[in-house]
Tab-separated table of C-alpha atoms and ligand atoms in Angstrom:
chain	number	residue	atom	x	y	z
Q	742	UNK	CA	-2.358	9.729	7.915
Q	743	UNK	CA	-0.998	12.593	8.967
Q	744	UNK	CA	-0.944	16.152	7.756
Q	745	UNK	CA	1.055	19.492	9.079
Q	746	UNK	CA	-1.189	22.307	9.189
Q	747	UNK	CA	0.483	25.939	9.198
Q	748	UNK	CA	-0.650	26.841	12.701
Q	749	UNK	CA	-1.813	23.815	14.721
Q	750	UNK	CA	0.259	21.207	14.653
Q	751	UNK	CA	-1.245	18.197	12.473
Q	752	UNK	CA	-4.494	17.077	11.421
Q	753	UNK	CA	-5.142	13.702	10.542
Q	754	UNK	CA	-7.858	12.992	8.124
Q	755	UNK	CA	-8.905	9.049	9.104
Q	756	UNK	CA	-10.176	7.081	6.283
Q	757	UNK	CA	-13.323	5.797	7.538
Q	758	UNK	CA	-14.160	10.023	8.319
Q	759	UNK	CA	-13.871	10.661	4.575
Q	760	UNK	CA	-16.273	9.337	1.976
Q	761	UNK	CA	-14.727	7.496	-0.885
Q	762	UNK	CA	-15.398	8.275	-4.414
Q	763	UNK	CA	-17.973	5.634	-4.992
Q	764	UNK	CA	-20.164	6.262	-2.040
Q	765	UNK	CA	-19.928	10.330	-2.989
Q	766	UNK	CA	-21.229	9.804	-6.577
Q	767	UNK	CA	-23.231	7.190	-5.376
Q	768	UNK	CA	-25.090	9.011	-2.266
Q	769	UNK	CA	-24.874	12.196	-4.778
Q	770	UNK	CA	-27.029	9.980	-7.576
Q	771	UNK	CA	-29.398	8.826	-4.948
Q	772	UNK	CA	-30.430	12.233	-3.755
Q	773	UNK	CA	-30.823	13.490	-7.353
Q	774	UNK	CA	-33.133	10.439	-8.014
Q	775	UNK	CA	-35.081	10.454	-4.859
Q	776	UNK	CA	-35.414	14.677	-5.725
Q	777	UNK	CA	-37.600	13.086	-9.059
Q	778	UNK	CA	-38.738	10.288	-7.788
Q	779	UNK	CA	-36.792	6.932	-8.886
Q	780	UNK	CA	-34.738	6.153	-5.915
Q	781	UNK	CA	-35.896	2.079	-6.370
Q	782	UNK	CA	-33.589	2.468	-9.933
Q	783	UNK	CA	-30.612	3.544	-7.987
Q	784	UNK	CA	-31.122	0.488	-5.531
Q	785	UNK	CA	-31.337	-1.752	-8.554
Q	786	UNK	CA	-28.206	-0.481	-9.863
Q	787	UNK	CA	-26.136	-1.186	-7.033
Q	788	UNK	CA	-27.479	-4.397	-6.626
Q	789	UNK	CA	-26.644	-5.148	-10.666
Q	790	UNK	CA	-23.307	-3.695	-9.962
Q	791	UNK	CA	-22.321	-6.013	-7.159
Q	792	UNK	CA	-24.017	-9.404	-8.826
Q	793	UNK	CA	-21.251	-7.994	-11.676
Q	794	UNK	CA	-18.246	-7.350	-10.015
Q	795	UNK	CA	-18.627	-11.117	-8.213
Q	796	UNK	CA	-19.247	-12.957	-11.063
Q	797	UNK	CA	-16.874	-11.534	-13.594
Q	798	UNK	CA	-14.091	-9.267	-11.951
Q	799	UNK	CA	-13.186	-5.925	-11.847
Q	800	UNK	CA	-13.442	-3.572	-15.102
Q	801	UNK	CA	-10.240	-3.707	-17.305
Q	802	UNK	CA	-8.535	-0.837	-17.912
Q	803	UNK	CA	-6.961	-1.662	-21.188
Q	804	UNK	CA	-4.583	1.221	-21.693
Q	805	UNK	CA	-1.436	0.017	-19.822
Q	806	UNK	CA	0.726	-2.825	-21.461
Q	807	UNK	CA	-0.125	-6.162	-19.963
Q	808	UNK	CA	1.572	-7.522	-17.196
Q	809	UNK	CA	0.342	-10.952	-16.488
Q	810	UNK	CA	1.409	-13.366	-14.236
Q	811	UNK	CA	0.381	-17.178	-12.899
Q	812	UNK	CA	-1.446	-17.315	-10.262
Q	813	UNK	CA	0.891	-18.081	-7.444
Q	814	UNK	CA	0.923	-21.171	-5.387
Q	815	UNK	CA	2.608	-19.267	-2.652
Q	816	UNK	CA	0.593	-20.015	0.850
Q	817	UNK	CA	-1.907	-17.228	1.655
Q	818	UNK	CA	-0.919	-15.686	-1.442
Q	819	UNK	CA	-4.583	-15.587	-2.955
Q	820	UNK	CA	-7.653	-14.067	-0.913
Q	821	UNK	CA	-10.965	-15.105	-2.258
Q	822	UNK	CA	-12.579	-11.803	-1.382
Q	823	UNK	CA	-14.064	-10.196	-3.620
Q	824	UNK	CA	-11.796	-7.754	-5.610
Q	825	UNK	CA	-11.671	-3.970	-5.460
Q	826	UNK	CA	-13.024	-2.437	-8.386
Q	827	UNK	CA	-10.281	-0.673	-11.162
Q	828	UNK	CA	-11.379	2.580	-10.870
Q	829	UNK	CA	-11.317	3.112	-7.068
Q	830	UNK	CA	-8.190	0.602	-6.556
Q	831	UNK	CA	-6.837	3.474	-8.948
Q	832	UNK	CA	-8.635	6.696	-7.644
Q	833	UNK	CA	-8.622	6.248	-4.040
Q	834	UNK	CA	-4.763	6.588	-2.435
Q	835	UNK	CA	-2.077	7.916	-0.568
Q	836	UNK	CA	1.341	8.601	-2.553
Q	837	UNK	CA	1.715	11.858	-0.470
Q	838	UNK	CA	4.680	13.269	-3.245
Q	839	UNK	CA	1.675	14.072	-5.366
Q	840	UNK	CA	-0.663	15.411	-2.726
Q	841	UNK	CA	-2.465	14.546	0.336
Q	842	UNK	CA	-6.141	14.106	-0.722
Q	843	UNK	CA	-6.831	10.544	-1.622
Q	844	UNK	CA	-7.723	11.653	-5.231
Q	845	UNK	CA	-4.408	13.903	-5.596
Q	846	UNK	CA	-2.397	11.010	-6.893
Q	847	UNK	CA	-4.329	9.991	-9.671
Q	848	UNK	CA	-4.686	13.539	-11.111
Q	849	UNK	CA	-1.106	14.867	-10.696
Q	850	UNK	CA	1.314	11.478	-10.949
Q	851	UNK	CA	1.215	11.599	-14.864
Q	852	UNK	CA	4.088	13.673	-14.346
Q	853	UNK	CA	6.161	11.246	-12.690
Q	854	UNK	CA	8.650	9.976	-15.284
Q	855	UNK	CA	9.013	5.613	-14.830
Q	856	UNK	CA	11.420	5.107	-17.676
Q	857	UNK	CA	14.396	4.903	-18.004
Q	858	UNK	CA	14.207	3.192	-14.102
Q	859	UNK	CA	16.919	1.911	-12.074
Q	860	UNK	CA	16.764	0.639	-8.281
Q	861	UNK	CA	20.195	0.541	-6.872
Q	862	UNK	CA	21.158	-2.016	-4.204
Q	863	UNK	CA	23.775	-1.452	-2.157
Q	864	UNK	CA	24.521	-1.977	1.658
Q	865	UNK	CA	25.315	-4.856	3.646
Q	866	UNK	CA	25.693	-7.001	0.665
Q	867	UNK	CA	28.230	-9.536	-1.211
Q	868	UNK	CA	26.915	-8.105	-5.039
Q	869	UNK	CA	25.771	-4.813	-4.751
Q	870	UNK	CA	23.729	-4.257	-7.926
Q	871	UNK	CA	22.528	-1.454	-10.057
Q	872	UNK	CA	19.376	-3.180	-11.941
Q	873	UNK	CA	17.663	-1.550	-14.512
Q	874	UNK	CA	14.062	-1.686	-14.299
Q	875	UNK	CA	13.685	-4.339	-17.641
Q	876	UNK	CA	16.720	-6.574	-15.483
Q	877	UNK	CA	14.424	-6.439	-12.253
Q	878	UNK	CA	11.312	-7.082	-14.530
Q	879	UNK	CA	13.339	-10.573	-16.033
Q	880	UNK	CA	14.775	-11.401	-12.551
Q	881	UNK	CA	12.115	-13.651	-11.373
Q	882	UNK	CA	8.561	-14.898	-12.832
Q	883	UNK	CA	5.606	-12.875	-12.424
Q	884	UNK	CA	3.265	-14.432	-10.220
Q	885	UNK	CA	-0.376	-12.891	-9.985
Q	886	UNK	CA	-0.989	-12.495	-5.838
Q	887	UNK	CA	-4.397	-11.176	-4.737
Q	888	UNK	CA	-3.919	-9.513	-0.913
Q	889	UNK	CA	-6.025	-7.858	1.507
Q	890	UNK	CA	-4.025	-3.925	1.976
Q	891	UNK	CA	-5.320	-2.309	4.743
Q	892	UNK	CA	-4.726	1.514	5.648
Q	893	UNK	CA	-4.200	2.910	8.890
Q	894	UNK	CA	-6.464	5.192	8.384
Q	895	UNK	CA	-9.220	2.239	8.661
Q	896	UNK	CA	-10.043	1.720	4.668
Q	897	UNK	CA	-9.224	-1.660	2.403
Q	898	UNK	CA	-9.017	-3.206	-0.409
Q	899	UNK	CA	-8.199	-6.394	-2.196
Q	900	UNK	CA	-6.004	-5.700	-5.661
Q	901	UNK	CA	-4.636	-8.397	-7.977
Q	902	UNK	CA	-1.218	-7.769	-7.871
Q	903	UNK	CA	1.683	-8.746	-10.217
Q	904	UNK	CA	4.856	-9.252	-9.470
Q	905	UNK	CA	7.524	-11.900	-6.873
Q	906	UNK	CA	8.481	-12.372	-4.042
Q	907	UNK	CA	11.299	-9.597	-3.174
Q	908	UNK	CA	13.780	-12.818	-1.655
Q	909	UNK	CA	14.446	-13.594	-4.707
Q	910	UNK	CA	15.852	-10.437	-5.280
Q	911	UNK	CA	17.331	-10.571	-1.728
Q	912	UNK	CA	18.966	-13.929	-2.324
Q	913	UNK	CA	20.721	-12.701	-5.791
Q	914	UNK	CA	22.856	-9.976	-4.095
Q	915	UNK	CA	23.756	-12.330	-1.163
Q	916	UNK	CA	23.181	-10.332	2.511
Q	917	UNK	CA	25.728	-10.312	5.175
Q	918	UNK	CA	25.402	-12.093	8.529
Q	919	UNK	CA	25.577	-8.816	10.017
Q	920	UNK	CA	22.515	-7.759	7.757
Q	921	UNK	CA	19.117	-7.685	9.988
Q	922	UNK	CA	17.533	-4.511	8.419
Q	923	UNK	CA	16.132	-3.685	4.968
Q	924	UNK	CA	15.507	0.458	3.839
Q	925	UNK	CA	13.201	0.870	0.943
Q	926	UNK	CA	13.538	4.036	-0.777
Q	927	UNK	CA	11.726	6.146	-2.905
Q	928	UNK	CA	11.449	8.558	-5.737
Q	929	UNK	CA	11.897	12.202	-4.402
Q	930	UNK	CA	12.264	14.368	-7.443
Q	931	UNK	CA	10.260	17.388	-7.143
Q	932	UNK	CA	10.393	18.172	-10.547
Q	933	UNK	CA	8.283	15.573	-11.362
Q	934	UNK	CA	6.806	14.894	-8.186
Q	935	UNK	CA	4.945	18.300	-6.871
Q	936	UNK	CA	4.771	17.831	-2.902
Q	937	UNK	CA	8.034	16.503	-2.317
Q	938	UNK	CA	9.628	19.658	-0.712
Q	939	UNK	CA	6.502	20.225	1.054
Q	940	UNK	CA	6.665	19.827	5.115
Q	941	UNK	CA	4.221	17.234	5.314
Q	942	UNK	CA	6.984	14.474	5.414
Q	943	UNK	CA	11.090	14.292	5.284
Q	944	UNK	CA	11.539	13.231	1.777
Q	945	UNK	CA	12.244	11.170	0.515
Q	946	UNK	CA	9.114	8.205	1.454
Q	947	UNK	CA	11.386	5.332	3.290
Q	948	UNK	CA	10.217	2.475	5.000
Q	949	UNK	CA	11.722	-0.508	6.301
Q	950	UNK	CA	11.675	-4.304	6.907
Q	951	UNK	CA	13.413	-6.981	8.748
Q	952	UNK	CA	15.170	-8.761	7.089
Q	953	UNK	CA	13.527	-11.445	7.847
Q	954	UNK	CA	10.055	-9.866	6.776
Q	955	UNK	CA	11.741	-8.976	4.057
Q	956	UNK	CA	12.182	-12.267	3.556
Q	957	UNK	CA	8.888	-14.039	3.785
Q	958	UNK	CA	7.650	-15.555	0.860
Q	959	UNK	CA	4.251	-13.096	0.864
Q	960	UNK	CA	6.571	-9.856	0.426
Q	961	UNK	CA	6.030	-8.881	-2.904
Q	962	UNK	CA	8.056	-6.892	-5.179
Q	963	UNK	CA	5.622	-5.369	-7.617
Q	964	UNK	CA	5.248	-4.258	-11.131
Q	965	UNK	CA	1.644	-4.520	-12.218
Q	966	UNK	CA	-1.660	-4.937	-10.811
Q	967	UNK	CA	-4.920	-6.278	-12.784
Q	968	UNK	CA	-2.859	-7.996	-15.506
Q	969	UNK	CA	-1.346	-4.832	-16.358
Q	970	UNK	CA	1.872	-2.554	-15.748
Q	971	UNK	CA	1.177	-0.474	-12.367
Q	972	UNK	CA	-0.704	3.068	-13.047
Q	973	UNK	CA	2.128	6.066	-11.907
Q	974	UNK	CA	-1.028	6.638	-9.063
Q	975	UNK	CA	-0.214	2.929	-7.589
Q	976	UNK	CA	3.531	2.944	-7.454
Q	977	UNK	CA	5.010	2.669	-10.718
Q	978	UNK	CA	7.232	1.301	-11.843
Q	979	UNK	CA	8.277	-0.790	-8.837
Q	980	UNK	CA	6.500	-0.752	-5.328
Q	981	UNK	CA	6.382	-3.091	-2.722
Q	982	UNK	CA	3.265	-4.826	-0.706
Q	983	UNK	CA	3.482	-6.642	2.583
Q	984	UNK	CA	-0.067	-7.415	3.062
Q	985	UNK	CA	0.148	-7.863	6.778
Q	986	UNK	CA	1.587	-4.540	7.557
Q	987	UNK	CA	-0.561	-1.484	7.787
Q	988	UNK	CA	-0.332	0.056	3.797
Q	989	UNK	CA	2.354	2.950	4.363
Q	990	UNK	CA	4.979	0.054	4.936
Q	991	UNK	CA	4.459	-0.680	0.860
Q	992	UNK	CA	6.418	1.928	-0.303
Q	993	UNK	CA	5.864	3.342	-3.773
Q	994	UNK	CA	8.297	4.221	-6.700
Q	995	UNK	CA	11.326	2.313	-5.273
Q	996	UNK	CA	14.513	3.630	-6.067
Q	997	UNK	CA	17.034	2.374	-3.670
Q	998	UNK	CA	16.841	-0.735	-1.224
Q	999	UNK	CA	19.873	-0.648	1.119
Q	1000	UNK	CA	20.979	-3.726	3.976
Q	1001	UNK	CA	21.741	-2.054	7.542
Q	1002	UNK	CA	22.800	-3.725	10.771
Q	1003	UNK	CA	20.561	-0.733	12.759
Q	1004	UNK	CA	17.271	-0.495	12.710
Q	1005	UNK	CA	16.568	2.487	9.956
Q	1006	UNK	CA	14.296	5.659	10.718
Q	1007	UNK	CA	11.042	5.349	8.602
Q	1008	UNK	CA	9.475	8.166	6.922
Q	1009	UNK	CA	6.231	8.049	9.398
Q	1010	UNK	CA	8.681	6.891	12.226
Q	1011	UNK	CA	10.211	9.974	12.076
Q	1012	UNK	CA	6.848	11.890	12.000
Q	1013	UNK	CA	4.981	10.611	14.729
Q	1014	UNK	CA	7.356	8.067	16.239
Q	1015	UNK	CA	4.011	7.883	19.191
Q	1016	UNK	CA	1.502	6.811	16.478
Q	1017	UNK	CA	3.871	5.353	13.687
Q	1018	UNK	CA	5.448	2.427	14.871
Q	1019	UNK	CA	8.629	0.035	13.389
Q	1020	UNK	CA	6.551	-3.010	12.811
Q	1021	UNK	CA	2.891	-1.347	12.065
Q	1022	UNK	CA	1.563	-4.803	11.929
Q	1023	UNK	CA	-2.359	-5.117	11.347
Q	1024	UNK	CA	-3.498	-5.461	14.846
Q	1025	UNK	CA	-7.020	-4.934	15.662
Q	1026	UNK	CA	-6.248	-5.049	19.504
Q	1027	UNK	CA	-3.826	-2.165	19.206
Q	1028	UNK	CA	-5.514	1.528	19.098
Q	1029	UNK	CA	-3.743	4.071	16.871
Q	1030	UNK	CA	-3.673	6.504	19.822
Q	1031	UNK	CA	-6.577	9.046	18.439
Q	1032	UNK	CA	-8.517	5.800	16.341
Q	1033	UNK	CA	-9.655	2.768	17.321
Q	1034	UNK	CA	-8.282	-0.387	14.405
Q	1035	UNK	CA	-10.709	-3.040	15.058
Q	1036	UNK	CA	-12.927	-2.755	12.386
Q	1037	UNK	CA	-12.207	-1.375	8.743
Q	1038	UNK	CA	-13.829	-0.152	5.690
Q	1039	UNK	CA	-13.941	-1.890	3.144
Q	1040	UNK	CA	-13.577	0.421	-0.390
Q	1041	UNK	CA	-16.433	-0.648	-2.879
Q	1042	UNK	CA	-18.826	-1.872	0.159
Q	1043	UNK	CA	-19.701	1.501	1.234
Q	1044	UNK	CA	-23.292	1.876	-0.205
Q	1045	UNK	CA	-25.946	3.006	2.567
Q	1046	UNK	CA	-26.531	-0.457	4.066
Q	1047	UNK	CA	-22.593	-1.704	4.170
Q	1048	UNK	CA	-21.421	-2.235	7.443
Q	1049	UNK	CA	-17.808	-1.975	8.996
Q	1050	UNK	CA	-16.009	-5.242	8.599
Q	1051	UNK	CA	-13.940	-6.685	11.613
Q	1052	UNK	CA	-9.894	-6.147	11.207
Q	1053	UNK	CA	-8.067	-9.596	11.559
Q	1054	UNK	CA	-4.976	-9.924	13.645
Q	1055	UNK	CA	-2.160	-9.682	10.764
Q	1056	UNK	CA	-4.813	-8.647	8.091
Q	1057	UNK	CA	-5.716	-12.453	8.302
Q	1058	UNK	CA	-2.177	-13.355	7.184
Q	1059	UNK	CA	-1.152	-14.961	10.712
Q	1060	UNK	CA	-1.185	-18.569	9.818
Q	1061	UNK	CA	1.593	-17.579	7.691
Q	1062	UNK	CA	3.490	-14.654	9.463
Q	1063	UNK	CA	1.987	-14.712	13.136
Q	1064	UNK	CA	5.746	-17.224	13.646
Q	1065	UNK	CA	7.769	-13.919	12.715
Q	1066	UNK	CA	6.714	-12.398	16.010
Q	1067	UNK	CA	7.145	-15.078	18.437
Q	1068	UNK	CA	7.562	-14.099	21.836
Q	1069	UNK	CA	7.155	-10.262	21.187
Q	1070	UNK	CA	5.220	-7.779	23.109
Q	1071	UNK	CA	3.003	-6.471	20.380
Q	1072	UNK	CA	1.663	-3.524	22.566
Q	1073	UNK	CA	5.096	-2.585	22.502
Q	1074	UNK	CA	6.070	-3.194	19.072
Q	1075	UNK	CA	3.420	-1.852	17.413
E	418	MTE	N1	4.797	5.307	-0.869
E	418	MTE	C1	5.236	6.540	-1.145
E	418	MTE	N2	6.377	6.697	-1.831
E	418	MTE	N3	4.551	7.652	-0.743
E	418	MTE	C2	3.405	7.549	-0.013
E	418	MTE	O1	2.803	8.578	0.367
E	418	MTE	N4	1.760	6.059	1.022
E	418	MTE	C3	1.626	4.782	1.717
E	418	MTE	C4	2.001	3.589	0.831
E	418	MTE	N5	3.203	3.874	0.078
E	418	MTE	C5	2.913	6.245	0.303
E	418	MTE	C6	3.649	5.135	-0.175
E	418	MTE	C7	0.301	4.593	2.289
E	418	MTE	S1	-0.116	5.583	3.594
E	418	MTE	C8	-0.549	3.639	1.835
E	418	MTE	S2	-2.037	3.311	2.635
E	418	MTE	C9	-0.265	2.880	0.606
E	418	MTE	O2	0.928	3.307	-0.036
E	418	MTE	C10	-1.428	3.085	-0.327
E	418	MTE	O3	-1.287	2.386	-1.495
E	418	MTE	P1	-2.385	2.594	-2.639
E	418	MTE	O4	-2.647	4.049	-2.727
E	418	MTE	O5	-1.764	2.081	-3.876
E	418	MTE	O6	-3.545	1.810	-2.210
């Protein structure tokens, strides 16, 4: 994404430039190995590791409380790829209120405090609510979703997430007819969060749906990932994923979701309004205006041999959203 440098304007690191944990401490093993001799271990390792992680998941973490949920019969709703391991899923992100390297977050968001938690909806509404976090958490049944989430930068992954679909939150407060927007909102407290106040971004993190995106079944409002409560690194307590979207539209630490008539100003919106558009939907024949988006990285493939995997219009979603955009001129609303 991108950064504000002190004297030139912004820099923007893009994913596929930087080298994910894995492939560092992998590439760094190698070396060491072929330094002594034994490189043919190393390749037997990987191959071990990938035979692994296809037959029998991802490694558990086991320290968060359990979170799971059925898988969901919701259409699209469960990619087959194979999943992202734990530790990078966990290791590897952007939540920019705890810095801007991609392992910031998971070494600074301990401090973020997730309980007590409430998410205040208010807006165009008939029941504006005030729900705790253990009222969200009962609202609907967790349903286990496994989605493609791909970055702008030109990285994915593929995370067993935990959680329901955010109408059924919608429909419980009742929206007006004159409601077409949804904000998302986020945690800003930068006493617990140590770059908000910094000039990278306005703070707080907002982002923003239509309300009929909003809407669609595959919009997830989530609590957990991996059968367990979401790490502070991945969200926590509540986040959102819309797996067709690029992944900054799946805000993190949601504290306020709000029903507008106008279209709202979104966090990178207001940033880069040239290379951040409203609907950011995954579109492989639409350039980021310094990167091309037709192929992606794929996080946990990225041994010496892995190649760049093709981006799919929508993230591969489009039998089931591809009908939201009917008509529209996505060059223009990109
Ligand atoms: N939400 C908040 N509050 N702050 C952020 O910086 N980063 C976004 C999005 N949600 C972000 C956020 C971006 S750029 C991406 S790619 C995804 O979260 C990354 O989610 P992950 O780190 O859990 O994979």
């Amino acid at each position: 994404m991108l950064i504000k440098t002190h004297d030139s304007g912004f820099h923007h690191p893009v994913g596929s430039e930087i080298t994910a944990p894995t492939a560092y401490r992998q590439r760094r093993q190698l070396l060491q190995l072929m330094a002594t001799g034994s490189a043919g271990a190393v390749m037997a390792a990987w191959a071990g590791r990938d035979a692994w992680a296809q037959g029998a998941g991802v490694a558990r973490p086991g320290k968060l409380a359990a979170l799971p949920g059925a898988k969901s019969a919701v259409a699209g709703a469960i990619t087959m790829d194979k999943l992202t391991d734990y530790k990078d899923a966990s290791t590897y992100n952007n939540f920019y209120e705890f810095g801007t390297d991609k392992g910031d977050p998971a070494k600074n968001a301990h401090t973020l405090k997730t309980s007590p938690w409430t998410v205040e909806v208010e807006g165009l509404v008939k029941k504006p609510a005030k729900y705790t976090l253990e009222d969200l958490l009962k609202l609907s049944a967790q349903e286990e979703r496994i989605y493609r989430l791909r970055c702008v930068e030109g990285w994915s992954m593929v995370i067993p997430w935990v959680g329901y679909s955010m109408s059924q939150l919608i429909k419980k407060v009742e929206p007006l007819g004159s409601a077409k927007y949804v904000e998302f909102v986020t945690q800003a407290d930068p006493k617990t969060m140590p770059f908000v106040g910094s000039s990278v971004l306005d703070w707080p993190y907002v982002e923003a749906l239509r309300l009929d995106e909003a809407m669609h079944p595959l919009t997830l409002l989530s609590f957990g990932m991996y059968g367990e409560v979401l790490p502070n690194q991945s969200g926590a307590p509540v986040r959102l994923v819309v797996p067709w979207k690029y992944g900054f539209k799946s805000g993190k630490s949601l504290v306020k979701i709000r029903f507008t008539d106008k279209q709202p100003d979104t966090a990178w919106n207001k940033a880069a309004a040239n290379e951040y558009g409203f609907y950011s939907n995954v579109n492989p024949d639409v350039d980021h205006p310094r990167w091309s988006q037709a192929t992606e990285r794929r996080i946990g493939e990225d041994g010496l041999f892995a190649k760049k995997r093709k981006t799919l219009m929508f993230n591969g979603y489009e039998a089931q959203v591809g009908q939201l955009y009917a008509g529209m001129d996505l060059k223009k609303n990109f």
